Amino acid sequence: MPKSDFLAPEPTRPMTSFETTPTTPTTPTTPTTGRASGSTARVIPIVTLSERESEVARQMQICNACRYCEGFCAVFPAMTRRLEFGKADVNYLANLCHNCGACYHACQYAPPHEFAVNVPKAMAQVRLDTYTEYAFPASLGALYKRNGLTLSVALAVGLALFLLLGMALHGGVSGDVAPANFYAIFPHNLLAAMFGAVFLFAILALGVGVKRFWRDVSSGTASVSASAAAEAAKNALTLKYLDGGHGDGCNEQNDAFTLARRRFHHLTFYGFLLCFAATAVATLYHYVLGWDAPYPLLSAPVLLGTAGGIGLLVGPAGLLSLNLKRNAERGDARQRPMDRGFIVLLLLTSASGLALLALRATSAMPSLLAIHLGIVMALFATLPYGKFAHGIFRSAALLKSSIETRQRNALSLGSD
């Protein structure tokens, strides 16, 4: 049947999270055990969907009837394994979505059609709620929704911290030090303690959050196999689902396919990894080999840091350009400050780092060092409560997808 001739059925009421059709009569349960007196039957809690979660469930039911986009990304094969969508299903699918826009541009039921199907926008709105709901500590979850202000304050505090610290240690951040000797300004052990503590907290906060997310969305999922983990890692590292399902890329400003977003993401991510590797190698040199900085221009830390800095400059610049030109109907307006703020922070980190490397033997080095460290501190401190979280939650969703596709589809209504 031609796509244009298809009419989707009227969507039905979305099922709440974990809702099941009882096969046996239920009896009252005690609040402490959750089990019926004298029974071993488990009572499954019913969780009401929010308005935005209900909208995703509604759209998925329409998409489940149409299935024109089934080959675009992992969301639609996962959708065909479900007839109704509870809270856990909605949160899983929302984080599996890469917001590439292919389904929006291909959809015959997109606005102004009365069905108003806009999967990228609906998924994006739920993703932000997911980050907030699973944030650790829970009281800091609100930082996601005020992320523009959060980043601004973190940047100001980070810059002030290192400028004041330089003044306290040396009476000012002057150029009267040995050329390129960063640790004459800020002792290595002090920097290691400060950044180590902040980075470990970021890892803890993200780890606890994604663990809670996984606990809720992985109900009924088989255990993780090596092949599933390898596939999920490959899909995450290659950004497989930014290829539009056909290898030509996704849609940005119009119906034209492009791989630009995928490439800029790669430059950003691998640039970040190279910069991290540069820091790790320098730490190894300092503590294990006893080699003190500054290191030669052709040394591993400098080469890794330079390559990473360039990637972290080009990638975010490209992503910012695409973000500013992207169709506003494809995303969540609430997330613009978070998206753009994180990109700008990455740009400032790379630009200040490359400037510090180029001018490390000049009198500008101490001031540049304080500025660079302040920016990096702001970046590390806001990692658990900003755009960086999407990579962590999406990786978990990709892992569930890889596990799920290895299980038999009991519905047998669509392809995997």
XYZ file of C-alpha atoms in Angstrom:
416
model
C 0.000 0.000 0.000
C 1.489 3.420 -0.832
C 2.652 5.377 2.164
C 0.418 8.334 1.370
C -2.703 6.110 1.307
C -2.143 4.734 4.803
C -4.321 5.929 7.665
C -3.134 5.224 11.201
C -5.719 4.100 13.731
C -6.841 6.340 16.533
C -4.247 5.988 19.330
C -5.333 4.181 22.453
C -4.722 5.082 26.079
C -1.030 4.651 26.984
C -0.330 2.018 29.593
C 1.304 3.168 32.784
C 4.691 1.861 33.763
C 4.936 -1.862 34.393
C 1.139 -2.257 33.928
C 0.129 -5.822 33.220
C -3.079 -7.713 32.655
C -3.630 -9.872 35.747
C -4.089 -13.553 35.105
C -5.171 -14.358 38.659
C -7.295 -12.467 41.185
C -5.352 -10.019 43.305
C -5.543 -9.760 47.064
C -4.563 -6.983 49.459
C -0.900 -6.666 50.220
C 1.031 -5.460 53.209
C 2.973 -2.195 52.798
C 6.235 -3.718 53.978
C 6.467 -6.869 51.896
C 4.425 -6.032 48.814
C 3.107 -9.635 48.826
C -0.286 -11.082 49.583
C -0.676 -12.776 52.921
C 0.139 -16.432 52.485
C 1.011 -15.888 48.809
C 4.191 -15.598 46.782
C 2.641 -13.462 44.024
C 4.611 -10.273 43.361
C 2.719 -6.982 43.113
C 3.995 -4.755 40.300
C 3.753 -1.013 41.042
C 1.791 1.223 38.675
C 3.472 4.536 37.865
C 1.484 7.303 36.219
C 3.005 8.836 33.095
C 3.719 12.532 32.964
C 2.159 14.645 30.225
C 5.336 14.515 28.119
C 5.743 10.763 28.639
C 2.115 10.235 27.618
C 2.772 12.201 24.432
C 5.695 9.924 23.515
C 3.486 6.885 24.195
C 0.750 8.326 21.964
C 3.149 8.968 19.102
C 4.769 5.548 19.421
C 1.371 3.885 19.060
C 0.797 5.794 15.824
C 4.295 4.928 14.600
C 3.714 1.298 15.534
C 0.780 1.230 13.134
C 2.661 2.933 10.302
C 6.261 1.626 10.576
C 7.502 3.600 7.582
C 10.603 4.618 9.597
C 11.393 1.124 10.862
C 14.845 1.018 9.251
C 15.967 4.509 10.308
C 17.431 3.791 13.753
C 17.228 1.522 16.794
C 14.143 3.253 18.222
C 11.666 1.802 15.742
C 12.699 -1.885 15.916
C 12.539 -1.535 19.714
C 9.101 0.029 19.347
C 7.787 -3.000 17.392
C 8.448 -5.201 20.439
C 5.801 -3.302 22.388
C 2.071 -2.810 21.949
C 1.745 -0.278 24.755
C 4.302 1.979 26.392
C 4.816 2.443 30.108
C 7.117 4.881 31.838
C 10.172 2.620 31.647
C 9.559 1.971 27.936
C 9.202 5.673 27.195
C 12.368 6.610 29.096
C 14.302 3.851 27.344
C 13.169 4.834 23.844
C 13.708 8.537 24.517
C 17.345 7.930 25.434
C 17.802 5.563 22.501
C 16.771 8.379 20.137
C 19.731 10.314 18.628
C 17.570 13.251 17.476
C 18.867 12.939 13.910
C 15.591 14.152 12.436
C 15.227 11.569 9.667
C 11.856 10.336 10.919
C 10.500 13.880 11.302
C 11.343 14.811 7.704
C 9.921 11.524 6.359
C 6.728 11.459 8.432
C 3.384 12.007 6.673
C 1.733 12.579 10.067
C 4.074 15.392 11.173
C 2.507 18.811 11.855
C 0.335 20.310 10.486
C -1.319 16.865 10.248
C -3.876 16.396 13.019
C -1.872 13.473 14.465
C 1.010 15.946 15.085
C 3.720 13.263 15.175
C 7.101 14.785 15.994
C 9.223 12.011 17.474
C 12.531 13.955 17.828
C 10.887 16.769 19.789
C 8.800 14.492 22.012
C 11.808 12.293 22.785
C 14.034 15.293 23.539
C 11.530 16.636 26.061
C 11.405 13.314 27.898
C 15.207 12.977 27.883
C 15.614 16.174 29.885
C 13.052 14.919 32.406
C 14.948 11.620 32.592
C 18.237 13.346 33.446
C 16.469 15.349 36.142
C 14.658 12.353 37.619
C 17.774 10.175 37.889
C 20.213 12.891 38.975
C 22.448 12.262 41.972
C 22.121 13.850 44.446
C 18.438 14.275 43.599
C 18.430 17.851 44.883
C 20.822 18.846 42.087
C 18.570 17.518 39.335
C 17.070 20.980 38.897
C 20.446 22.148 37.552
C 19.589 20.478 34.219
C 16.642 22.814 33.735
C 18.672 25.899 34.701
C 21.822 24.781 32.960
C 22.623 28.073 31.246
C 22.793 29.794 34.616
C 24.612 26.811 36.135
C 27.366 26.933 33.503
C 27.743 30.701 33.813
C 28.102 30.548 37.590
C 30.488 27.564 37.419
C 32.667 29.374 34.878
C 32.778 32.566 36.941
C 33.592 30.657 40.134
C 36.260 28.556 38.386
C 38.011 31.601 36.935
C 37.849 33.497 40.223
C 39.131 30.471 42.154
C 42.352 30.119 40.180
C 43.000 33.843 39.861
C 42.623 34.256 43.640
C 44.643 31.088 44.274
C 47.468 32.472 42.147
C 47.409 35.687 44.117
C 47.436 33.803 47.416
C 50.375 31.630 46.400
C 52.483 34.238 44.649
C 51.015 37.641 45.435
C 49.643 37.799 41.904
C 49.552 35.919 38.616
C 52.674 37.468 37.134
C 55.076 36.396 34.444
C 58.075 36.318 36.802
C 58.519 32.532 36.685
C 60.579 30.039 34.743
C 59.338 29.772 31.121
C 56.621 27.102 30.640
C 56.858 25.934 34.258
C 53.169 25.559 35.098
C 53.855 24.007 38.477
C 55.785 27.074 39.611
C 52.396 28.812 39.576
C 50.201 26.005 40.899
C 51.882 22.980 42.555
C 51.225 19.685 40.792
C 49.946 17.894 43.896
C 47.486 20.709 44.584
C 46.088 20.540 41.039
C 45.905 16.746 41.158
C 43.952 16.860 44.429
C 41.529 19.576 43.265
C 40.754 18.198 39.831
C 40.841 14.595 41.014
C 38.188 15.269 43.654
C 35.883 17.090 41.234
C 36.318 14.509 38.484
C 35.691 11.584 40.833
C 32.508 13.254 42.080
C 31.367 13.707 38.461
C 31.990 10.011 37.766
C 30.137 9.029 40.958
C 27.133 11.235 40.190
C 26.844 9.998 36.605
C 27.412 6.388 37.663
C 24.703 6.427 40.323
C 22.266 8.157 37.963
C 22.731 5.725 35.084
C 22.597 2.762 37.487
C 19.167 3.890 38.659
C 18.080 4.405 35.064
C 19.301 0.928 34.088
C 17.528 -0.682 37.037
C 14.197 0.730 35.867
C 14.461 0.216 32.103
C 16.151 -3.189 32.090
C 13.292 -5.085 33.764
C 12.789 -8.332 31.861
C 16.051 -7.935 29.955
C 18.452 -10.857 29.803
C 21.911 -10.586 31.331
C 24.614 -8.712 29.444
C 26.552 -10.879 26.998
C 29.975 -10.099 25.569
C 28.560 -9.819 22.049
C 25.818 -7.411 23.156
C 28.291 -5.231 25.052
C 30.663 -5.180 22.069
C 27.880 -4.236 19.672
C 26.609 -1.477 21.958
C 30.129 -0.071 22.357
C 30.633 -0.100 18.586
C 27.305 1.625 17.968
C 28.109 4.278 20.568
C 31.691 4.935 19.438
C 30.823 5.078 15.742
C 27.520 6.945 16.230
C 25.893 4.394 13.962
C 22.427 5.877 14.307
C 23.434 9.264 12.939
C 23.668 7.743 9.462
C 19.919 7.996 8.781
C 19.564 4.241 8.388
C 21.016 4.312 4.871
C 24.516 5.671 5.410
C 23.928 9.129 3.875
C 23.355 10.871 7.183
C 20.485 12.666 8.824
C 18.599 15.867 8.061
C 19.668 19.216 9.435
C 18.141 22.361 7.921
C 16.072 20.713 5.218
C 15.396 17.379 3.571
C 19.010 17.027 2.380
C 21.004 14.218 4.009
C 24.320 15.067 5.640
C 26.924 13.326 7.804
C 28.189 16.650 9.174
C 26.700 16.201 12.650
C 28.166 12.723 12.971
C 31.632 13.953 11.932
C 31.580 16.963 14.248
C 30.508 14.690 17.112
C 33.458 12.405 16.353
C 35.907 15.317 16.352
C 34.491 16.519 19.668
C 34.420 13.150 21.410
C 37.786 11.879 20.238
C 39.336 15.302 20.774
C 38.150 15.117 24.387
C 39.617 11.614 24.731
C 42.980 12.745 23.306
C 43.132 15.640 25.774
C 42.316 13.239 28.595
C 45.026 10.875 27.328
C 47.514 13.753 27.307
C 46.759 14.452 30.958
C 47.020 10.755 31.837
C 50.405 10.394 30.112
C 51.723 13.542 31.793
C 50.629 12.143 35.161
C 52.481 8.907 34.371
C 55.596 10.878 33.436
C 55.446 12.867 36.665
C 54.671 10.178 39.243
C 56.092 7.011 37.703
C 59.018 8.121 35.565
C 59.909 11.211 37.578
C 59.926 13.444 34.494
C 58.898 16.968 35.399
C 57.078 19.386 33.103
C 57.445 21.282 30.839
C 57.668 18.581 28.189
C 59.152 19.052 24.701
C 56.894 19.916 21.765
C 57.372 16.445 20.280
C 56.634 14.588 23.530
C 53.550 12.383 23.862
C 51.607 14.711 26.214
C 52.114 17.738 23.964
C 51.315 15.895 20.734
C 48.212 14.260 22.208
C 47.061 17.531 23.742
C 47.585 19.465 20.514
C 45.684 16.945 18.392
C 42.916 16.758 20.967
C 42.715 20.531 21.279
C 42.322 20.947 17.523
C 39.579 18.294 17.427
C 37.906 19.920 20.409
C 37.995 23.251 18.588
C 36.729 22.157 15.164
C 34.097 19.696 16.435
C 32.244 22.001 18.845
C 32.455 24.911 16.377
C 30.709 22.747 13.773
C 28.116 21.493 16.266
C 27.363 25.039 17.408
C 26.853 26.135 13.803
C 24.468 23.230 13.142
C 22.631 23.849 16.423
C 22.018 27.508 15.623
C 20.583 26.626 12.205
C 18.593 23.548 13.208
C 14.841 23.469 12.721
C 13.424 24.587 16.064
C 10.513 22.148 15.693
C 12.877 19.196 16.027
C 14.066 19.860 19.543
C 13.216 20.996 23.041
C 13.526 24.763 23.488
C 14.245 24.245 27.204
C 17.512 22.509 26.330
C 19.027 25.196 24.116
C 20.959 26.865 26.964
C 22.262 23.456 28.082
C 23.243 22.374 24.561
C 24.878 25.610 23.508
C 26.433 26.326 26.890
C 28.208 22.960 26.910
C 29.460 23.477 23.354
C 30.805 26.940 24.216
C 32.501 25.577 27.343
C 34.262 22.944 25.222
C 35.332 25.650 22.769
C 36.723 27.798 25.578
C 38.575 24.803 27.025
C 40.294 23.970 23.740
C 40.984 27.591 22.745
C 42.525 28.493 26.116
C 44.554 25.252 26.144
C 46.001 25.838 22.684
C 46.750 29.474 23.533
C 48.521 28.357 26.700
C 50.622 25.877 24.723
C 51.551 28.480 22.097
C 52.459 31.156 24.681
C 53.807 28.982 27.469
C 57.279 30.528 27.261
C 56.004 34.127 27.453
C 55.007 36.424 30.293
C 51.352 35.743 29.487
C 51.660 32.122 30.631
C 50.605 32.534 34.299
C 47.431 34.443 33.468
C 46.555 32.053 30.634
C 47.155 29.085 32.939
C 44.770 30.451 35.583
C 42.104 31.123 32.938
C 42.492 27.677 31.363
C 42.338 25.860 34.706
C 39.272 27.857 35.729
C 37.460 26.858 32.532
C 38.427 23.192 32.910
C 37.262 23.200 36.523
C 33.880 24.574 35.420
C 33.668 21.861 32.753
C 34.430 19.055 35.202
C 32.081 20.393 37.882
C 29.109 20.568 35.502
C 29.641 17.252 33.676
C 26.975 15.369 35.700
C 24.342 18.120 35.277
C 24.617 19.113 31.630
C 24.698 17.872 28.066
C 27.517 15.404 28.762
C 24.970 13.157 30.522
C 23.256 12.336 27.229
C 26.216 10.211 26.140
C 26.094 8.153 29.333
C 22.337 7.523 29.291
C 22.337 6.858 25.541
C 25.087 4.265 25.928
C 22.959 2.453 28.516
C 19.967 2.536 26.151
C 22.124 1.166 23.311
C 23.235 -1.678 25.572
C 19.612 -2.564 26.365
C 18.831 -2.444 22.637
C 21.668 -4.851 21.824
C 20.533 -7.250 24.544
C 16.893 -7.007 23.491
C 17.555 -7.749 19.799
C 19.144 -11.046 20.873
C 15.900 -12.107 22.520
C 12.935 -13.587 20.695
C 10.297 -11.036 19.762
C 7.201 -12.542 21.317
C 4.924 -10.229 19.335
C 6.284 -11.266 15.924
C 4.672 -8.151 14.398
C 7.729 -6.484 12.913
C 11.316 -7.063 11.918
C 14.301 -6.473 14.177
